[in-house]
Coordinates of C-alpha atoms (C1' of nucleotides) in Angstrom, one line a residue:
Chain B
X488 CA 76.5 84.4 137.8
X489 CA 79.5 82.4 138.4
X490 CA 81.0 82.3 141.9
X491 CA 82.9 85.7 142.6
X492 CA 85.8 86.1 144.7
X493 CA 82.7 87.8 147.0
X494 CA 81.3 84.7 147.2
X495 CA 84.6 83.2 148.3
X496 CA 84.8 85.9 150.5
X497 CA 81.4 85.3 152.5
X498 CA 82.5 81.8 152.7
X499 CA 86.1 81.9 154.2
X500 CA 84.7 84.6 156.4
X501 CA 82.2 82.6 157.8
X502 CA 84.4 79.7 158.8
X503 CA 86.5 82.7 160.5
X504 CA 83.8 84.0 162.4
X505 CA 82.5 80.3 163.2
X506 CA 85.7 79.1 165.0
X507 CA 87.0 82.5 166.1
X508 CA 84.0 84.6 167.1
X509 CA 82.9 88.0 165.8
X510 CA 84.8 90.3 167.7
X511 CA 88.2 88.3 167.7
X512 CA 88.1 88.2 164.3
X513 CA 89.8 91.4 162.9
X514 CA 89.7 92.5 159.1
X515 CA 93.6 91.8 159.1
X516 CA 92.7 88.4 160.1
X517 CA 90.4 88.0 157.2
X518 CA 93.0 89.5 154.8
X519 CA 95.4 86.3 156.2
X520 CA 93.0 83.6 156.1
X521 CA 91.2 84.6 152.6
X522 CA 94.4 86.0 150.7
X523 CA 91.5 88.8 149.9
X524 CA 93.1 92.5 149.5
X525 CA 91.2 94.6 152.4
X526 CA 90.6 97.0 149.3
X527 CA 88.6 94.5 147.7
X528 CA 86.4 93.3 150.8
X529 CA 85.5 97.1 151.2
X530 CA 84.7 97.6 148.0
X531 CA 82.2 94.5 148.3
X532 CA 81.3 95.6 152.1
X533 CA 81.2 99.2 153.1
X534 CA 81.5 97.7 156.8
X535 CA 82.4 94.6 158.8
X536 CA 79.0 94.6 160.2
X537 CA 78.0 94.4 156.4
X538 CA 80.0 91.7 155.9
X539 CA 78.9 89.9 159.2
X540 CA 75.2 90.4 157.9
X541 CA 75.9 88.5 154.3
X542 CA 77.6 86.0 156.5
X543 CA 74.6 85.3 158.4
X544 CA 72.8 85.2 155.0
X545 CA 74.6 82.3 153.8
X546 CA 75.0 80.7 157.2
X547 CA 71.2 80.6 157.5
X548 CA 70.6 79.4 154.2
X549 CA 73.3 76.6 154.0
X550 CA 71.9 75.4 158.1
X551 CA 67.9 75.0 157.1
X552 CA 69.0 73.5 153.9
X553 CA 71.1 70.9 155.4
X554 CA 68.3 70.7 158.3
X555 CA 65.6 70.3 156.6
X556 CA 67.3 68.0 153.9
X557 CA 68.7 65.9 156.5
X558 CA 65.6 65.0 158.3
X559 CA 63.7 64.3 155.0
X560 CA 66.3 61.6 154.8
X561 CA 66.3 59.8 158.0
X562 CA 62.8 59.6 158.6
X563 CA 59.6 59.4 155.9
X564 CA 56.3 60.5 158.2
X565 CA 56.0 64.0 159.8
X566 CA 56.0 62.8 163.6
X567 CA 59.0 61.0 162.8
X568 CA 60.7 63.7 160.9
X569 CA 60.3 65.9 164.5
X570 CA 62.2 63.0 166.2
X571 CA 65.0 62.8 163.5
X572 CA 65.6 66.4 164.4
X573 CA 68.1 65.5 167.2
X574 CA 69.7 62.4 165.3
X575 CA 70.8 65.5 162.5
X576 CA 71.8 67.9 165.5
X577 CA 73.9 64.7 166.8
X578 CA 75.8 64.4 163.2
X579 CA 76.6 67.7 163.8
X580 CA 77.4 68.1 167.3
X581 CA 79.8 65.3 166.3
X582 CA 81.7 66.9 163.3
X583 CA 85.2 68.4 163.8
X584 CA 85.5 72.0 164.7
X585 CA 81.7 71.9 166.0
X586 CA 81.5 75.6 167.8
X587 CA 77.8 75.6 168.8
X588 CA 75.3 77.9 166.9
X589 CA 76.3 81.0 164.5
X590 CA 73.3 82.7 165.6
X591 CA 73.5 82.3 169.2
X592 CA 77.1 83.4 169.0
X593 CA 75.7 86.4 167.1
X594 CA 73.0 87.3 169.4
X595 CA 75.8 86.6 172.5
X596 CA 78.1 89.3 171.0
X597 CA 75.7 91.6 169.4
X598 CA 73.1 91.5 172.2
X599 CA 71.1 94.6 171.8
X600 CA 67.8 93.4 170.4
X601 CA 67.5 96.6 167.8
X602 CA 71.0 95.4 166.2
X603 CA 70.4 94.3 162.6
X604 CA 72.9 91.5 163.1
X605 CA 70.7 90.3 166.3
X606 CA 67.6 91.0 164.3
X607 CA 68.6 88.5 161.5
X608 CA 69.7 85.8 164.0
X609 CA 66.4 86.0 165.7
X610 CA 64.6 86.1 162.1
X611 CA 66.9 82.6 161.2
X612 CA 64.8 81.0 164.8
X613 CA 61.4 82.5 163.6
X614 CA 62.0 80.1 159.9
X615 CA 62.9 77.1 162.2
X616 CA 59.6 77.8 164.5
X617 CA 57.6 77.9 161.3
X618 CA 59.0 75.1 159.4
X619 CA 58.6 72.8 162.7
X620 CA 55.0 74.0 163.4
X621 CA 54.2 72.9 159.7
X622 CA 55.7 69.6 160.1
X623 CA 53.6 69.5 163.5
X624 CA 50.5 70.3 161.7
X625 CA 51.1 67.5 159.1
X626 CA 52.0 65.2 161.7
X627 CA 48.0 66.2 163.0
X628 CA 49.8 67.0 166.7
X629 CA 47.3 68.4 168.9
X630 CA 48.6 72.4 169.7
X631 CA 51.4 72.2 166.8
X632 CA 52.4 75.8 167.4
X633 CA 53.2 74.8 171.2
X634 CA 55.0 71.5 170.3
X635 CA 57.0 73.1 167.8
X636 CA 58.3 75.8 170.5
X637 CA 59.3 73.3 172.8
X638 CA 61.0 70.7 170.5
X639 CA 62.8 74.0 169.5
X640 CA 63.7 74.5 172.9
X641 CA 65.4 71.1 173.3
X642 CA 67.2 72.1 170.3
X643 CA 68.9 75.1 171.1
X644 CA 69.4 73.7 174.9
X645 CA 71.0 70.6 173.2
X646 CA 73.0 73.2 170.9
X647 CA 74.6 75.4 173.8
X648 CA 75.1 72.4 175.9
X649 CA 77.1 70.4 172.9
X650 CA 79.0 73.2 172.9
X651 CA 79.6 73.8 176.5
X652 CA 80.4 69.9 176.3
X653 CA 79.5 68.9 180.4
X654 CA 77.2 66.4 179.4
X655 CA 78.0 63.4 177.4
X656 CA 75.6 63.5 174.9
X657 CA 72.9 66.3 174.9
X658 CA 71.3 65.1 171.3
X659 CA 70.2 61.8 172.7
X660 CA 68.8 63.7 175.7
X661 CA 66.9 65.8 173.8
X662 CA 65.5 63.3 171.7
X663 CA 64.2 61.0 174.4
X664 CA 62.6 64.3 175.6
X665 CA 61.2 64.8 172.6
X666 CA 59.8 61.8 171.9
X667 CA 57.9 61.8 175.4
X668 CA 56.6 65.3 174.2
X669 CA 55.4 64.5 170.9
X670 CA 53.3 61.0 172.6
X671 CA 51.9 63.4 175.0
X672 CA 50.2 65.0 172.2
X673 CA 49.0 62.5 170.1
X674 CA 46.3 60.8 169.9
Chain I
X907 CA 87.5 91.2 205.5
X908 CA 85.3 94.2 204.6
X909 CA 84.0 95.0 201.0
X910 CA 87.4 96.2 199.1
X911 CA 87.9 98.2 196.1
X912 CA 88.5 94.9 194.4
X913 CA 85.2 93.4 195.2
X914 CA 83.8 97.0 193.7
X915 CA 85.7 96.5 190.6
X916 CA 84.5 92.8 189.9
X917 CA 81.0 93.3 190.6
X918 CA 80.9 96.7 188.1
X919 CA 83.2 94.9 185.8
X920 CA 80.3 92.2 186.1
X921 CA 77.8 94.4 185.0
X922 CA 79.5 95.7 182.3
X923 CA 80.9 92.1 180.6
X924 CA 77.0 91.1 181.0
X925 CA 75.7 94.0 178.9
X926 CA 78.2 94.9 176.4
X927 CA 80.4 91.6 175.9
X928 CA 83.7 90.5 176.8
X929 CA 85.6 91.4 173.8
X930 CA 83.5 94.3 173.4
X931 CA 84.4 95.7 176.7
X932 CA 87.8 97.4 176.7
X933 CA 89.8 98.1 179.9
X934 CA 89.5 101.7 179.4
X935 CA 85.9 101.3 179.6
X936 CA 86.2 99.7 183.0
X937 CA 88.1 102.6 184.1
X938 CA 85.1 104.8 183.2
X939 CA 82.8 103.1 184.2
X940 CA 83.9 101.8 187.5
X941 CA 86.1 104.9 188.5
X942 CA 89.1 102.9 189.6
X943 CA 92.2 103.4 187.9
X944 CA 94.0 101.2 185.5
X945 CA 96.9 101.0 187.6
X946 CA 94.7 99.6 190.5
X947 CA 93.0 97.1 188.1
X948 CA 96.3 95.5 187.4
X949 CA 97.5 94.9 190.7
X950 CA 94.4 93.0 191.8
X951 CA 94.4 91.0 188.3
X952 CA 97.4 90.3 185.9
X953 CA 95.4 90.2 183.1
X954 CA 91.9 90.9 181.7
X955 CA 91.3 87.2 181.7
X956 CA 91.8 86.9 185.4
X957 CA 89.5 89.6 186.0
X958 CA 86.8 87.6 183.6
X959 CA 87.6 84.6 185.8
X960 CA 86.7 86.4 189.1
X961 CA 83.7 88.2 187.3
X962 CA 82.2 84.6 186.4
X963 CA 83.3 83.1 189.9
X964 CA 80.7 85.9 191.3
X965 CA 78.3 85.6 188.4
X966 CA 78.1 81.5 189.1
X967 CA 77.8 82.3 193.5
X968 CA 75.2 85.0 193.2
X969 CA 73.5 83.2 190.1
X970 CA 73.0 79.7 191.6
X971 CA 72.0 80.9 195.4
X972 CA 69.4 83.0 193.7
X973 CA 67.8 80.2 191.8
X974 CA 68.0 77.5 194.5
X975 CA 66.5 80.3 196.9
X976 CA 63.8 81.4 194.8
X977 CA 63.0 77.9 193.7
X978 CA 62.3 76.6 197.3
X979 CA 60.1 80.0 198.0
X980 CA 57.9 79.3 194.9
X981 CA 57.4 75.3 195.8
X982 CA 57.3 72.8 198.8
X983 CA 58.2 69.4 197.2
X984 CA 61.0 68.5 195.2
X985 CA 58.7 67.4 192.4
X986 CA 57.3 71.0 192.7
X987 CA 60.8 72.5 192.9
X988 CA 62.0 71.3 189.5
X989 CA 58.9 72.7 188.0
X990 CA 59.1 76.1 189.6
X991 CA 62.3 76.6 188.1
X992 CA 60.7 77.9 185.3
X993 CA 58.6 80.2 187.0
X994 CA 61.9 81.6 188.6
X995 CA 63.5 82.0 185.1
X996 CA 60.6 84.0 183.7
X997 CA 61.1 86.1 186.6
X998 CA 64.7 86.6 185.3
X999 CA 63.6 87.1 181.4
X1000 CA 61.7 89.6 182.7
X1001 CA 63.8 91.9 184.5
X1002 CA 65.2 94.9 182.6
X1003 CA 68.2 94.5 181.1
X1004 CA 68.4 90.5 180.7
X1005 CA 70.8 89.8 178.1
X1006 CA 70.9 85.9 178.2
X1007 CA 73.1 84.0 180.3
X1008 CA 76.9 85.1 181.2
X1009 CA 78.4 81.3 181.1
X1010 CA 76.8 80.6 177.3
X1011 CA 78.1 84.1 176.6
X1012 CA 81.3 83.5 177.8
X1013 CA 81.9 80.1 176.0
X1014 CA 80.6 81.9 172.8
X1015 CA 83.4 84.1 173.1
X1016 CA 86.3 81.9 174.1
X1017 CA 85.0 79.0 172.6
X1018 CA 88.1 76.4 172.6
X1019 CA 87.0 73.8 175.1
X1020 CA 90.5 74.5 176.6
X1021 CA 90.1 77.9 177.5
X1022 CA 89.9 78.6 181.3
X1023 CA 87.0 80.9 180.7
X1024 CA 85.0 77.8 178.9
X1025 CA 85.9 75.5 181.6
X1026 CA 84.6 77.5 184.0
X1027 CA 81.7 78.4 182.4
X1028 CA 81.0 74.4 181.4
X1029 CA 81.7 74.0 185.7
X1030 CA 78.7 76.3 186.5
X1031 CA 76.4 74.0 184.2
X1032 CA 77.8 71.0 185.9
X1033 CA 77.2 72.0 189.4
X1034 CA 73.4 73.2 188.5
X1035 CA 73.3 69.7 186.9
X1036 CA 74.1 67.8 190.0
X1037 CA 72.1 69.8 192.3
X1038 CA 69.0 68.9 190.3
X1039 CA 69.6 65.6 189.8
X1040 CA 69.6 65.8 193.7
X1041 CA 66.6 67.5 193.4
X1042 CA 64.9 64.6 191.2
X1043 CA 66.0 62.1 193.4
X1044 CA 64.6 63.4 196.2
X1045 CA 61.6 63.4 194.2
X1046 CA 61.7 60.0 193.8
X1047 CA 61.7 59.9 189.9
X1048 CA 62.5 57.2 187.7
X1049 CA 66.2 58.0 186.2
X1050 CA 66.5 61.0 188.1
X1051 CA 70.1 61.9 186.1
X1052 CA 67.9 61.8 182.6
X1053 CA 65.3 64.0 183.9
X1054 CA 67.7 66.8 185.5
X1055 CA 69.6 66.9 181.6
X1056 CA 66.0 67.2 180.1
X1057 CA 65.2 70.0 182.7
X1058 CA 68.6 71.7 181.9
X1059 CA 67.9 71.5 178.1
X1060 CA 64.9 73.1 178.2
X1061 CA 66.3 75.6 180.9
X1062 CA 69.1 76.8 178.0
X1063 CA 67.0 76.6 175.3
X1064 CA 64.8 78.7 176.9
X1065 CA 67.3 81.3 178.2
X1066 CA 68.7 81.8 174.8
X1067 CA 65.3 82.0 173.2
X1068 CA 64.4 84.8 175.9
X1069 CA 67.4 86.4 174.6
X1070 CA 66.5 85.8 171.0
X1071 CA 63.1 87.2 171.7
X1072 CA 61.5 85.4 168.8
X1073 CA 59.1 84.0 170.8
X1074 CA 56.4 85.1 173.2
X1075 CA 56.9 83.0 176.4
X1076 CA 59.7 80.6 176.5
X1077 CA 59.5 80.1 180.1
X1078 CA 56.0 79.0 179.8
X1079 CA 56.7 76.8 176.9
X1080 CA 59.6 75.0 178.7
X1081 CA 57.2 74.9 182.0
X1082 CA 54.9 73.0 180.4
X1083 CA 57.3 70.8 178.6
X1084 CA 58.7 69.9 182.0
X1085 CA 55.5 69.3 183.5
X1086 CA 55.2 66.4 180.4
X1087 CA 58.3 65.1 181.3
X1088 CA 58.2 64.9 184.9
X1089 CA 54.8 63.3 184.6
X1090 CA 55.9 61.0 182.3
X1091 CA 58.5 59.6 185.0
X1092 CA 56.4 59.5 188.2
X1093 CA 54.9 56.7 189.2
Chain X
dA1462 C1' 105.7 107.0 213.9
dT1463 C1' 107.1 104.1 210.3
dT1464 C1' 105.9 100.6 208.0
dT1465 C1' 103.0 98.3 204.5
dA1466 C1' 99.0 97.6 201.7
dT1467 C1' 95.9 100.1 198.7
dA1468 C1' 95.0 103.2 195.9
dT1469 C1' 95.6 107.2 193.0
dT1470 C1' 97.1 110.3 188.3
dT1471 C1' 99.5 110.7 184.1
dA1472 C1' 101.9 109.7 180.6
dC1473 C1' 103.2 106.0 177.9
dC1474 C1' 104.2 101.0 175.4
dG1475 C1' 103.5 98.2 170.7
dA1476 C1' 99.9 96.2 168.6
dT1477 C1' 96.0 95.7 166.4
dC1478 C1' 91.1 97.9 165.4
dG1479 C1' 88.0 99.1 161.5
dG1480 C1' 88.4 101.9 157.4
dT1481 C1' 90.9 104.4 153.2
dA1482 C1' 94.1 106.6 149.5
dC1483 C1' 96.8 106.1 145.8
dA1484 C1' 98.5 104.3 142.3
dC1485 C1' 98.2 100.2 139.4
dT1486 C1' 97.0 95.5 136.9
dA1487 C1' 94.0 91.5 134.7
dT1488 C1' 90.1 90.5 132.1
dA1489 C1' 86.2 90.3 129.6
dT1490 C1' 82.6 92.8 126.8
dA1491 C1' 81.2 96.4 123.5
Chain S
dT1100 C1' 90.6 99.2 120.4
dA1101 C1' 88.6 101.5 124.2
dT1102 C1' 86.3 101.0 128.4
dA1103 C1' 84.3 99.5 132.2
dT1104 C1' 84.5 96.1 136.1
dA1105 C1' 87.2 93.5 139.6
dG1106 C1' 90.9 92.9 141.7
dT1107 C1' 96.2 93.7 143.3
dG1108 C1' 99.6 95.8 147.0
dT1109 C1' 101.3 99.3 149.7
dA1110 C1' 100.6 102.5 153.0
dC1111 C1' 98.5 104.9 156.0
dC1112 C1' 94.7 107.3 159.4
dG1113 C1' 93.0 108.2 164.2
dA1114 C1' 91.3 105.2 167.9
dT1115 C1' 91.7 101.5 170.8
dC1116 C1' 93.6 97.7 172.2
dG1117 C1' 95.7 95.0 176.6
dG1118 C1' 99.3 96.3 179.9
dT1119 C1' 103.0 98.8 182.4
dA1120 C1' 106.2 102.9 184.4
dA1121 C1' 107.0 106.1 188.1
dA1122 C1' 105.7 108.9 191.5
dT1123 C1' 102.7 109.7 194.8
dA1124 C1' 99.1 109.9 198.4
dT1125 C1' 96.1 107.6 201.9
dA1126 C1' 95.1 105.3 205.7
dA1127 C1' 95.3 101.4 208.8
dA1128 C1' 98.1 98.4 211.8
dT1129 C1' 102.3 97.4 214.0

DNA sequence: ATTTATATTTACCGATCGGTACACTATATA
DNA sequence: TATATAGTGTACCGATCGGTAAATATAAAT
């Protein structure tokens, strides 16, 4: 299957939602920015919500692929890879147009935990957690679940702090904290 | 000056914005939920944005007052107080209707860093930072600025994680990490 | 008693919201 | 060549968006 207009729509909608927010981005704005007619959009997605869910699916795929690969490029051993996550994050924060985490944003606009958009955002975080728990196990750290959760707290904190922009280099702060935490459960 | 309708409006608007989000809460909904006429609202605030800024000012005052006081109630020494922050956070997360941090939400919906709402949200975080830096200095920790920033990363991470709801007890995870980090810069 | 500030109700504005109806066109495959 | 698939433009729907006009009521302060 070659790239369809549908894929193009989802990709461009991702940009628009990421830069402007979900409620603030209307379907008419999407028509303007994508050049795709509203009729076509509604042939592919029954509602705006369905489109957002597809956007989040794409974002999840792209982000996790990027992060997992980048970490492997930056470090060899599992223990070093957990630290390298924060170098990868710093690269992301430094990108033009960085506007925080799409899933945190989504859960900020669709707050009810029973809302499909909220649920799907939580799923994304869960997948990150299990991935880093696995790495922590490879690294033979004591209490791999706990250290993975702690590092991910630092990650989420760095993401929102980088977006708020009130400290200089949250990725490096998080990295130093991560090193201390990993040290503390290494034997 | 006694409590005016204006104060009542700001307080009820805070609830509505916190529970439903900023874009998702229209001025007409505010009329319904507060019983205050739209004309009165626009006598007090020129625009919705002005109202939001007033709401954020109130929220900043309430939240900081609550957190600072609660921490002092929970612990005596500066070092213990820094850890106690996470017990205070856990109480907050367990409240009915907990929906994350109002300022993270605000910056998620008004993403441009030059936007007044975004700026004011960053100011809130800055004030927290200087407060906890001062406590870290009192505690005679080496590198008090760094440890304060690290603990606040854990705090922000716990806040969004508690809202996403994908882990069991992020406040306790953050607390354990905080203890390790504080230990590491105590001599 | 009169002013002033604060509040009210009702109705309205143009713009935009998410979503649809309808008629039409290009393309690829069977 | 027939037929489905994917796409188009335009016009429209009722509802809601943020915000305003005008006329009026209330009550405390001068």
